[in-house]
Short mmCIF file of C-alpha atoms (C1' of nucleotides) in Angstrom, two decimals:
data_model
loop_
_atom_site.label_atom_id
_atom_site.label_comp_id
_atom_site.label_asym_id
_atom_site.label_seq_id
_atom_site.Cartn_x
_atom_site.Cartn_y
_atom_site.Cartn_z
CA MET A 1 271.17 80.16 103.75
CA LYS A 2 274.41 82.11 103.96
CA LYS A 3 274.81 84.83 101.39
CA ILE A 4 278.03 86.77 101.01
CA GLU A 5 278.89 89.51 98.56
CA ASN A 6 281.56 88.09 96.34
CA GLN A 7 282.04 90.15 93.23
CA GLN A 8 285.16 88.41 92.06
CA VAL A 9 283.63 84.97 91.62
CA CYS A 10 280.72 86.65 89.99
CA ASP A 11 282.63 88.11 87.06
CA PHE A 12 283.77 84.59 86.43
CA CYS A 13 280.17 83.50 85.94
CA ILE A 14 279.66 86.02 83.17
CA GLN A 15 282.73 84.87 81.34
CA GLN A 16 281.63 81.25 81.61
CA SER A 17 278.22 81.78 80.16
CA ASP A 18 277.52 81.47 76.46
CA ILE A 19 274.52 83.68 76.95
CA PHE A 20 276.52 86.74 77.96
CA ARG A 21 279.24 86.48 75.33
CA HIS A 22 277.51 88.91 73.02
CA LEU A 23 277.10 91.78 75.46
CA THR A 24 278.89 95.01 74.55
CA GLN A 25 281.46 96.46 76.93
CA GLU A 26 278.89 98.98 78.03
CA GLU A 27 276.27 96.33 78.73
CA PHE A 28 278.83 94.25 80.54
CA SER A 29 279.61 97.11 82.92
CA GLU A 30 275.94 97.80 83.47
CA MET A 31 275.41 94.19 84.33
CA SER A 32 278.26 94.10 86.84
CA TYR A 33 276.70 97.10 88.50
CA ASN A 34 273.20 95.66 88.73
CA LYS A 35 273.79 92.08 89.69
CA SER A 36 274.45 90.68 93.13
CA CYS A 37 276.40 87.55 93.91
CA ASN A 38 275.78 85.09 96.72
CA LEU A 39 277.32 81.93 98.08
CA TYR A 40 275.11 78.91 98.77
CA LYS A 41 275.77 75.64 100.56
CA ARG A 42 274.47 72.17 99.67
CA GLY A 43 270.82 71.97 100.64
CA ASP A 44 270.13 75.70 100.33
CA VAL A 45 267.03 76.55 98.34
CA VAL A 46 267.34 79.33 95.76
CA TYR A 47 263.59 79.57 95.20
CA HIS A 48 260.53 77.44 95.86
CA GLU A 49 257.99 76.02 93.43
CA GLY A 50 254.92 78.27 93.36
CA ASN A 51 256.79 81.42 94.38
CA ARG A 52 257.16 84.45 92.18
CA VAL A 53 260.67 84.86 90.78
CA ASN A 54 261.79 88.43 90.14
CA GLY A 55 265.04 87.95 88.35
CA ILE A 56 267.28 85.41 86.69
CA TYR A 57 270.20 83.55 88.20
CA CYS A 58 273.54 82.59 86.71
CA ILE A 59 275.98 80.14 88.21
CA GLY A 60 279.69 80.93 88.67
CA LYS A 61 280.45 77.73 90.54
CA GLY A 62 278.60 74.66 91.83
CA ILE A 63 275.55 72.64 90.81
CA VAL A 64 271.82 73.03 91.47
CA LYS A 65 268.89 70.72 90.80
CA HIS A 66 265.48 71.85 89.55
CA TYR A 67 262.66 69.63 90.76
CA LYS A 68 258.92 69.46 91.20
CA THR A 69 257.39 68.03 94.32
CA GLY A 70 254.76 65.35 93.80
CA ILE A 71 252.89 62.73 95.77
CA ASP A 72 254.10 62.36 99.37
CA GLY A 73 256.73 65.02 98.70
CA LYS A 74 258.51 62.79 96.20
CA GLU A 75 260.93 64.88 94.14
CA GLN A 76 261.00 64.66 90.37
CA ILE A 77 264.20 66.26 89.11
CA VAL A 78 263.66 67.81 85.69
CA ARG A 79 267.06 69.38 85.11
CA PHE A 80 270.41 70.39 86.58
CA SER A 81 272.29 73.64 86.14
CA LYS A 82 276.02 74.07 86.57
CA LYS A 83 278.82 76.61 86.07
CA GLY A 84 277.91 78.97 83.25
CA GLY A 85 274.24 78.04 83.32
CA ILE A 86 271.34 80.38 83.88
CA PHE A 87 267.89 79.64 85.31
CA GLY A 88 264.75 81.34 86.56
CA PHE A 89 264.01 82.89 83.19
CA ARG A 90 261.18 80.51 82.33
CA SER A 91 259.00 81.85 85.09
CA ILE A 92 259.69 85.49 84.18
CA LEU A 93 259.12 85.06 80.46
CA SER A 94 255.96 82.97 80.75
CA GLU A 95 254.71 85.35 83.45
CA GLU A 96 253.92 82.48 85.76
CA VAL A 97 255.15 81.47 89.20
CA ALA A 98 258.14 79.12 89.42
CA CYS A 99 257.16 75.62 88.29
CA THR A 100 260.14 74.01 90.05
CA THR A 101 262.10 74.33 93.26
CA THR A 102 265.81 75.03 92.81
CA LYS A 103 268.12 73.53 95.44
CA VAL A 104 271.89 73.49 95.67
CA ILE A 105 273.55 70.07 95.53
CA GLU A 106 277.16 71.26 95.32
CA ASP A 107 278.30 74.44 97.10
CA ALA A 108 277.67 77.24 94.67
CA SER A 109 278.26 80.86 93.80
CA ILE A 110 275.19 82.26 92.11
CA CYS A 111 274.46 85.74 90.70
CA PHE A 112 271.09 87.41 90.68
CA ILE A 113 270.04 89.76 87.88
CA PRO A 114 266.79 91.72 88.38
CA SER A 115 264.12 90.99 85.81
CA GLU A 116 263.85 94.63 84.66
CA GLN A 117 267.48 94.45 83.61
CA PHE A 118 266.96 91.09 81.94
CA ILE A 119 263.84 92.21 80.07
CA TYR A 120 265.58 95.40 78.98
CA TRP A 121 268.37 93.41 77.36
CA LEU A 122 265.95 91.09 75.66
CA LYS A 123 264.21 94.04 74.07
CA HIS A 124 267.32 95.98 73.09
CA ASN A 125 269.89 93.35 72.20
CA SER A 126 268.59 90.96 69.58
CA ASP A 127 271.65 88.72 69.78
CA PHE A 128 271.00 88.21 73.46
CA SER A 129 267.33 87.68 72.79
CA MET A 130 268.00 85.06 70.11
CA LYS A 131 270.38 83.24 72.45
CA MET A 132 267.70 83.10 75.12
CA MET A 133 265.15 81.91 72.62
CA LYS A 134 267.51 79.16 71.52
CA LEU A 135 268.12 78.12 75.12
CA SER A 136 264.47 77.84 76.07
CA CYS A 137 263.65 75.92 72.91
CA LYS A 138 266.53 73.56 73.53
CA GLU A 139 265.20 72.87 77.02
CA LEU A 140 261.77 72.30 75.52
CA GLY A 141 263.17 69.67 73.18
CA GLU A 142 264.90 67.94 76.10
CA ALA A 143 261.68 67.98 78.13
CA ASN A 144 259.79 66.38 75.23
CA GLN A 145 262.40 63.65 75.04
CA TYR A 146 262.10 63.10 78.78
CA ILE A 147 258.35 62.62 78.45
CA ILE A 148 258.58 59.77 75.98
CA ASP A 149 261.47 58.20 77.87
CA ILE A 150 259.50 58.02 81.10
CA ALA A 151 256.33 56.94 79.30
CA GLN A 152 257.83 54.15 77.23
CA LYS A 153 261.20 53.00 78.55
CA SER A 154 261.76 50.63 81.45
CA VAL A 155 263.45 51.78 84.65
CA ARG A 156 266.56 49.83 83.67
CA GLU A 157 266.78 51.61 80.34
CA ARG A 158 266.17 55.00 81.91
CA LEU A 159 268.82 54.46 84.55
CA ALA A 160 271.41 53.60 81.91
CA GLU A 161 270.40 56.71 80.00
CA ILE A 162 270.66 58.92 83.08
CA LEU A 163 274.15 57.65 83.84
CA LEU A 164 275.29 58.49 80.31
CA LEU A 165 273.60 61.85 80.52
CA LEU A 166 275.40 62.66 83.77
CA ASN A 167 278.63 61.57 82.13
CA ASP A 168 278.06 63.94 79.20
CA ASN A 169 276.98 66.87 81.36
CA PHE A 170 279.44 66.68 84.23
CA GLY A 171 282.31 64.53 82.98
CA THR A 172 284.65 62.57 85.23
CA ASP A 173 287.35 63.38 87.78
CA ALA A 174 290.93 62.05 87.84
CA GLU A 175 289.79 58.62 89.07
CA GLY A 176 287.16 58.38 86.35
CA ASN A 177 284.21 58.93 88.69
CA LEU A 178 281.23 61.01 87.61
CA ASN A 179 281.78 64.62 88.62
CA ILE A 180 278.47 64.89 90.46
CA SER A 181 277.54 63.47 93.83
CA LEU A 182 273.94 62.31 94.16
CA THR A 183 272.16 60.29 96.82
CA ARG A 184 270.33 57.16 95.70
CA GLU A 185 267.12 59.02 96.41
CA GLU A 186 268.13 61.85 94.08
CA ILE A 187 268.95 59.40 91.32
CA ALA A 188 265.52 57.85 91.85
CA GLY A 189 263.93 61.30 91.57
CA LEU A 190 265.80 61.81 88.32
CA VAL A 191 264.92 58.46 86.79
CA GLY A 192 261.36 58.67 88.09
CA THR A 193 261.28 55.51 90.19
CA ALA A 194 261.65 54.24 93.78
CA THR A 195 264.95 54.46 95.65
CA GLU A 196 265.06 50.69 96.13
CA SER A 197 264.74 50.09 92.40
CA VAL A 198 267.74 52.34 91.75
CA ILE A 199 269.82 50.47 94.32
CA ARG A 200 268.93 47.08 92.88
CA LEU A 201 269.66 48.12 89.30
CA LEU A 202 272.93 49.83 90.19
CA SER A 203 273.99 46.58 91.88
CA GLU A 204 273.05 44.67 88.74
CA PHE A 205 275.06 47.05 86.56
CA LYS A 206 277.98 46.58 88.93
CA ALA A 207 277.66 42.79 88.79
CA ASP A 208 277.71 43.02 84.98
CA ASN A 209 280.90 45.13 85.16
CA LEU A 210 279.17 48.08 83.53
CA ILE A 211 279.92 50.42 86.42
CA GLU A 212 282.00 50.65 89.58
CA LEU A 213 280.42 51.80 92.85
CA ASP A 214 282.00 53.34 95.90
CA ARG A 215 279.36 55.08 97.99
CA ARG A 216 278.28 58.09 95.91
CA HIS A 217 281.15 57.74 93.49
CA ILE A 218 280.02 56.14 90.26
CA LYS A 219 282.44 55.16 87.50
CA LEU A 220 281.23 54.07 84.09
CA LEU A 221 283.24 51.09 82.85
CA ASN A 222 281.42 50.04 79.69
CA ILE A 223 279.77 52.99 78.02
CA LYS A 224 279.11 51.10 74.80
CA GLN A 225 277.04 48.49 76.60
CA LEU A 226 275.17 51.13 78.62
CA LYS A 227 274.28 52.83 75.34
CA ARG A 228 273.01 49.54 74.01
CA ILE A 229 270.78 49.17 77.06
CA CYS A 230 269.12 52.57 76.75
CA ASP A 231 268.96 52.85 72.96
CA VAL A 232 265.88 50.78 72.41
CA PHE A 233 264.43 53.28 69.98
CA MET B 1 248.63 65.39 50.95
CA LYS B 2 246.49 67.83 49.03
CA LYS B 3 247.66 71.42 49.14
CA ILE B 4 245.64 74.24 47.69
CA GLU B 5 246.31 77.95 47.60
CA ASN B 6 243.68 79.49 49.79
CA GLN B 7 244.56 83.03 50.73
CA GLN B 8 241.22 83.90 52.26
CA VAL B 9 241.29 81.31 55.01
CA CYS B 10 244.87 82.26 55.63
CA ASP B 11 244.19 85.87 56.59
CA PHE B 12 241.85 84.43 59.13
CA CYS B 13 244.69 82.55 60.76
CA ILE B 14 246.65 85.76 61.31
CA GLN B 15 243.70 87.43 62.92
CA GLN B 16 243.18 84.44 65.20
CA SER B 17 246.69 84.32 66.51
CA ASP B 18 247.74 86.22 69.61
CA ILE B 19 251.26 86.12 68.31
CA PHE B 20 250.56 88.28 65.27
CA ARG B 21 248.42 90.91 66.97
CA HIS B 22 251.33 93.26 67.44
CA LEU B 23 252.46 93.41 63.84
CA THR B 24 252.30 96.83 62.16
CA GLN B 25 250.22 97.29 59.02
CA GLU B 26 253.40 97.18 56.98
CA GLU B 27 254.57 93.95 58.59
CA PHE B 28 251.14 92.47 58.14
CA SER B 29 251.24 93.13 54.40
CA GLU B 30 254.74 91.74 54.12
CA MET B 31 253.59 88.62 55.86
CA SER B 32 250.62 88.13 53.56
CA TYR B 33 253.02 88.39 50.66
CA ASN B 34 255.53 85.86 51.97
CA LYS B 35 253.38 83.15 53.44
CA SER B 36 251.67 80.32 51.65
CA CYS B 37 248.52 78.59 52.75
CA ASN B 38 247.63 74.94 52.30
CA LEU B 39 244.74 72.63 53.05
CA TYR B 40 245.39 69.33 54.81
CA LYS B 41 243.19 66.30 55.45
CA ARG B 42 243.09 64.07 58.53
CA GLY B 43 246.14 61.85 58.49
CA ASP B 44 248.33 64.22 56.47
CA VAL B 45 251.78 64.78 57.92
CA VAL B 46 253.03 68.37 58.05
CA TYR B 47 256.59 67.36 58.91
CA HIS B 48 258.37 64.30 60.25
CA GLU B 49 260.45 63.88 63.37
CA GLY B 50 264.14 64.14 62.48
CA ASN B 51 263.58 66.32 59.42
CA ARG B 52 264.81 69.85 59.08
CA VAL B 53 262.05 72.44 59.33
CA ASN B 54 262.60 75.64 57.36
CA GLY B 55 259.74 77.79 58.51
CA ILE B 56 256.97 78.10 61.02
CA TYR B 57 253.35 77.09 60.61
CA CYS B 58 250.17 78.78 61.81
CA ILE B 59 246.75 77.23 61.86
CA GLY B 60 243.67 78.93 60.40
CA LYS B 61 241.38 75.96 60.92
CA GLY B 62 241.62 72.40 62.20
CA ILE B 63 243.68 70.48 64.75
CA VAL B 64 247.08 68.79 64.58
CA LYS B 65 248.89 66.51 67.02
CA HIS B 66 252.60 66.67 67.79
CA TYR B 67 254.04 63.30 68.74
CA LYS B 68 257.26 61.39 69.09
CA THR B 69 257.61 57.84 67.87
CA GLY B 70 258.94 55.36 70.40
CA ILE B 71 259.28 51.63 70.87
CA ASP B 72 257.49 49.59 68.18
CA GLY B 73 256.29 52.81 66.58
CA LYS B 74 254.16 53.67 69.61
CA GLU B 75 253.15 57.33 69.47
CA GLN B 76 253.58 59.62 72.45
CA ILE B 77 251.56 62.77 71.88
CA VAL B 78 253.20 65.73 73.58
CA ARG B 79 250.87 68.50 72.48
CA PHE B 80 248.03 69.61 70.19
CA SER B 81 247.74 72.78 68.16
CA LYS B 82 244.49 74.30 66.95
CA LYS B 83 243.09 77.41 65.25
CA GLY B 84 245.30 80.40 66.03
CA GLY B 85 248.21 78.25 67.18
CA ILE B 86 251.69 78.23 65.70
CA PHE B 87 254.28 75.45 65.64
CA GLY B 88 257.60 74.48 64.14
CA PHE B 89 259.42 77.34 65.79
CA ARG B 90 261.14 75.17 68.41
CA SER B 91 263.21 73.40 65.81
CA ILE B 92 264.20 76.65 64.09
CA LEU B 93 265.11 78.50 67.25
CA SER B 94 267.07 75.67 68.86
CA GLU B 95 268.74 75.01 65.51
CA GLU B 96 267.93 71.33 65.72
CA VAL B 97 265.87 68.99 63.56
CA ALA B 98 262.20 68.52 64.42
CA CYS B 99 261.82 66.55 67.65
CA THR B 100 258.22 65.60 66.88
CA THR B 101 256.09 64.55 63.95
CA THR B 102 253.10 66.80 63.25
CA LYS B 103 250.02 65.09 61.86
CA VAL B 104 246.56 66.45 61.10
CA ILE B 105 243.71 64.97 63.13
CA GLU B 106 240.98 67.34 61.96
CA ASP B 107 240.96 68.75 58.43
CA ALA B 108 243.06 71.88 58.56
CA SER B 109 244.12 75.05 56.81
CA ILE B 110 247.73 75.79 57.70
CA CYS B 111 250.02 78.65 56.64
CA PHE B 112 253.74 78.39 56.14
CA ILE B 113 256.07 81.29 56.90
CA PRO B 114 259.72 80.92 55.80
CA SER B 115 262.22 80.99 58.65
CA GLU B 116 264.13 84.01 57.22
CA GLN B 117 260.94 86.03 57.55
CA PHE B 118 260.32 84.69 61.03
CA ILE B 119 263.86 85.34 62.23
CA TYR B 120 263.76 88.83 60.74
CA TRP B 121 260.68 89.70 62.79
CA LEU B 122 262.19 88.28 65.93
CA LYS B 123 265.20 90.51 65.51
CA HIS B 124 263.34 93.66 64.52
CA ASN B 125 260.09 93.54 66.47
CA SER B 126 260.72 93.14 70.17
CA ASP B 127 257.00 92.79 70.97
CA PHE B 128 256.81 89.84 68.63
CA SER B 129 260.02 88.45 70.05
CA MET B 130 258.74 88.72 73.63
CA LYS B 131 255.50 86.98 72.66
CA MET B 132 257.44 84.10 71.16
CA MET B 133 259.63 83.89 74.24
CA LYS B 134 256.56 83.75 76.43
CA LEU B 135 255.03 81.03 74.28
CA SER B 136 258.07 78.77 74.31
CA CYS B 137 258.50 79.18 78.07
CA LYS B 138 254.85 78.40 78.65
CA GLU B 139 255.21 75.20 76.66
CA LEU B 140 258.31 74.38 78.68
CA GLY B 141 256.34 74.70 81.91
CA GLU B 142 253.62 72.43 80.55
CA ALA B 143 256.20 69.86 79.48
CA ASN B 144 257.71 69.86 82.97
CA GLN B 145 254.28 69.26 84.46
CA TYR B 146 253.74 66.41 82.02
CA ILE B 147 256.97 64.77 83.16
CA ILE B 148 256.01 64.58 86.80
CA ASP B 149 252.47 63.50 85.91
CA ILE B 150 253.67 60.53 83.91
CA ALA B 151 256.36 59.69 86.44
CA GLN B 152 254.19 59.77 89.55
CA LYS B 153 250.49 59.53 88.74
CA SER B 154 248.58 56.35 87.95
CA VAL B 155 247.04 55.77 84.53
CA ARG B 156 243.59 56.35 86.04
CA GLU B 157 244.63 59.76 87.39
CA ARG B 158 246.29 60.74 84.15
CA LEU B 159 243.29 59.76 82.05
CA ALA B 160 241.01 61.93 84.20
CA GLU B 161 243.48 64.79 83.84
CA ILE B 162 243.66 64.39 80.07
CA LEU B 163 239.87 64.48 79.75
CA LEU B 164 239.74 67.74 81.71
CA LEU B 165 242.60 69.13 79.67
CA LEU B 166 240.81 68.32 76.41
CA ASN B 167 237.71 69.97 77.84
CA ASP B 168 239.64 73.15 78.64
CA ASN B 169 241.47 73.27 75.32
CA PHE B 170 238.74 72.32 72.87
CA GLY B 171 235.46 72.85 74.72
CA THR B 172 232.23 71.08 73.89
CA ASP B 173 229.72 71.08 71.03
CA ALA B 174 225.97 71.60 71.24
CA GLU B 175 225.41 68.10 72.68
CA GLY B 176 228.10 68.61 75.32
CA ASN B 177 230.62 66.31 73.65
CA LEU B 178 234.32 67.16 73.62
CA ASN B 179 235.13 69.12 70.49
CA ILE B 180 237.93 66.80 69.45
CA SER B 181 237.70 63.34 67.95
CA LEU B 182 240.41 60.92 69.01
CA THR B 183 240.81 57.18 68.57
CA ARG B 184 241.35 55.10 71.71
CA GLU B 185 244.89 54.57 70.48
CA GLU B 186 245.47 58.31 70.30
CA ILE B 187 244.16 58.79 73.81
CA ALA B 188 246.53 56.03 74.92
CA GLY B 189 249.40 57.83 73.21
CA LEU B 190 248.43 60.98 75.04
CA VAL B 191 248.09 59.40 78.47
CA GLY B 192 251.18 57.27 77.94
CA THR B 193 249.64 53.82 78.34
CA ALA B 194 248.24 50.87 76.37
CA THR B 195 245.09 51.16 74.28
CA GLU B 196 243.39 48.40 76.29
CA SER B 197 243.97 50.25 79.53
CA VAL B 198 242.31 53.36 78.13
CA ILE B 199 239.28 51.33 77.04
CA ARG B 200 238.92 49.65 80.42
CA LEU B 201 239.24 52.89 82.35
CA LEU B 202 236.85 54.79 80.08
CA SER B 203 234.32 52.00 80.70
CA GLU B 204 234.87 52.38 84.44
CA PHE B 205 234.35 56.13 84.24
CA LYS B 206 231.19 55.49 82.27
CA ALA B 207 229.96 52.96 84.84
CA ASP B 208 230.58 55.54 87.56
CA ASN B 209 228.53 58.10 85.59
CA LEU B 210 231.53 60.39 85.22
CA ILE B 211 231.36 60.40 81.44
CA GLU B 212 229.11 59.38 78.57
CA LEU B 213 230.51 57.43 75.63
CA ASP B 214 229.27 57.14 72.07
CA ARG B 215 232.03 55.90 69.80
CA ARG B 216 234.54 58.76 69.66
CA HIS B 217 232.18 61.22 71.25
CA ILE B 218 233.02 61.78 74.90
CA LYS B 219 230.87 63.85 77.21
CA LEU B 220 232.02 64.82 80.69
CA LEU B 221 229.18 64.45 83.19
CA ASN B 222 230.89 65.02 86.54
CA ILE B 223 233.82 67.37 86.20
CA LYS B 224 234.11 67.89 89.95
CA GLN B 225 234.66 64.18 90.55
CA LEU B 226 237.11 63.90 87.66
CA LYS B 227 239.11 66.73 89.21
CA ARG B 228 239.11 64.88 92.51
CA ILE B 229 240.52 61.81 90.77
CA CYS B 230 243.42 63.59 89.12
CA ASP B 231 244.28 66.11 91.86
CA VAL B 232 246.32 63.88 94.07
CA PHE B 233 249.00 66.51 94.54
"C1'" DC C 1 230.24 39.24 50.84
"C1'" DG C 2 234.80 39.54 52.58
"C1'" DG C 3 238.70 42.21 54.30
"C1'" DG C 4 240.44 45.41 57.48
"C1'" DC C 5 240.51 48.36 61.16
"C1'" DA C 6 238.82 50.26 65.67
"C1'" DG C 7 237.04 48.81 69.74
"C1'" DT C 8 236.22 45.48 73.52
"C1'" DT C 9 236.92 41.81 76.80
"C1'" DG C 10 239.29 38.12 79.29
"C1'" DA C 11 243.48 35.73 80.90
"C1'" DC C 12 247.97 35.90 82.32
"C1'" DC C 13 252.02 37.46 84.35
"C1'" DC C 14 255.94 40.46 85.13
"C1'" DC C 15 257.96 44.84 86.33
"C1'" DG C 16 258.52 47.66 89.78
"C1'" DC C 17 256.40 49.71 94.05
"C1'" DT C 18 255.74 49.19 99.02
"C1'" DC C 19 256.71 47.66 103.44
"C1'" DA C 20 259.80 45.98 106.78
"C1'" DA C 21 264.08 44.69 108.70
"C1'" DG C 22 268.92 45.00 108.97
"C1'" DC C 23 273.54 47.15 107.97
"C1'" DG C 24 277.34 50.61 107.87
"C1'" DC C 25 279.19 54.88 108.72
"C1'" DG C 26 279.77 59.45 110.45
"C1'" DG C 27 278.65 62.73 114.02
"C1'" DT C 28 277.76 63.86 118.77
"C1'" DG C 29 277.89 63.79 123.53
"C1'" DG C 30 279.02 61.67 127.88
"C1'" DC D 1 287.51 56.88 123.52
"C1'" DC D 2 283.50 54.51 123.07
"C1'" DA D 3 278.41 54.19 122.94
"C1'" DC D 4 274.62 55.75 120.91
"C1'" DC D 5 271.84 57.66 117.37
"C1'" DG D 6 270.19 58.71 112.88
"C1'" DC D 7 270.48 58.80 108.15
"C1'" DG D 8 271.56 56.73 103.90
"C1'" DC D 9 271.99 52.39 101.89
"C1'" DT D 10 270.84 47.53 101.10
"C1'" DT D 11 268.19 43.34 100.76
"C1'" DG D 12 264.14 40.36 100.91
"C1'" DA D 13 259.18 39.31 100.54
"C1'" DG D 14 254.86 40.19 98.68
"C1'" DC D 15 251.56 41.93 95.60
"C1'" DG D 16 249.04 44.71 92.43
"C1'" DG D 17 248.86 47.94 88.48
"C1'" DG D 18 248.98 47.69 84.08
"C1'" DG D 19 251.20 45.75 79.84
"C1'" DT D 20 250.82 41.90 76.52
"C1'" DC D 21 248.56 38.49 73.90
"C1'" DA D 22 244.66 36.50 71.87
"C1'" DA D 23 240.03 36.11 70.50
"C1'" DC D 24 235.84 38.23 69.23
"C1'" DT D 25 232.62 41.92 67.67
"C1'" DG D 26 230.87 45.66 64.97
"C1'" DC D 27 231.32 48.80 61.40
"C1'" DC D 28 232.88 50.81 57.14
"C1'" DC D 29 234.06 50.26 52.48
"C1'" DG D 30 235.38 48.21 48.29
#
DNA sequence: CGGGCAGTTGACCCCGCTCAAGCGCGGTGG
DNA sequence: CCACCGCGCTTGAGCGGGGTCAACTGCCCG
């Protein structure tokens, strides 16, 4: 886990983030002073499930996955975070240990802000506090949706939904491929199924001309039909 | 849906709730002035999924279930709230419509506090605001746990877990029965399975002397063994 | 007494998980 | 430069958990 001081990229992360838009100039300077910025490579772990987290993290560049480890070490991915996103706050605010492991899946530049600083802002800047409140409640709504999806939809439906969700969250590159590179196993951990099932269903989708596959590059060809597959509700 | 003004029970709900402990005397009086208290019967709906919620609710007495409606109207219960609990805040804070329906399962006395009042407190009482933050993040952690449970555990394991969870949350009455009365269908909606599966597994548990069944009264006989069943992680 | 709903039980079968074998590609070392 | 290795990916076979459907019971209530 290589960590390099890199203040320049770090300022970028503040500008990107909705959460920090409402800081005053003074607060902004204080933040720059107190935070530290590190570079991470794919596979690096930011923190482990069950560990105490003593600050929040914001992303200037790259993508991380948040997952819980279950039976036989099988990963269940509950969320991603990308440029402009923050994470780690759940554990601090609920005063519990981390409920997920956070691992880098695309080389990233991530800032660390000590929890004292974070808590101080929450208490003294109500705009910031309301933004945080909104964020955590939004994530709660998404988690609730996830629960009913996994409980009631078929794997096929969930896979279609996940593909659309990745499309919305990460968009596409010049060739039209999803702007996130996941192994089949990671997709399985996201959908909540076995790796083999993901492979079979992706092949089916390809045969039906819904998607194009080239190794880890996935291109959505027929979004309307994919929506029809997952919108059973 | 019978609603009766009932100020006396309502004061009780404020005293019960952790969330309101930190209000000043002045704030407490203001709250009593602005809130309204209503009585609900089993089956009454407090608000529907997809509707706008314009205040938060706190419970003086009774139990409600929060559920999402899925395929064929199948309910997925995501949470309960009981005496001292508050709900409805997620929708207000995330500025979205309600993501769940809230229905009474045990006759209840529930207060309504307009969102302007709620938001005002959040902005002007940082203790209150921190409490709310903690609550929403705690719920988020529970939702994440729920996701991996449903994705990776068997129905048998989940049912055992749910029984223990009900035991922790609602305790037992004088005869040792769980202090919450649920239909088999509701248990199924909680576990995320079919009603018939719940019935079969409950019978199994009974045959193994893990529980005692008498209609909707459930009594846990061997908590240690139930824990062993659900703790596969 | 009859209707309706919750609960129960049995039969059936399909989705999706597991296991096992084979393939393709990139990296490494001789 | 090629041979080997290992990991990620793919495909097939088999089977079992659990969902669905249907029939029946018991109980409450009009």
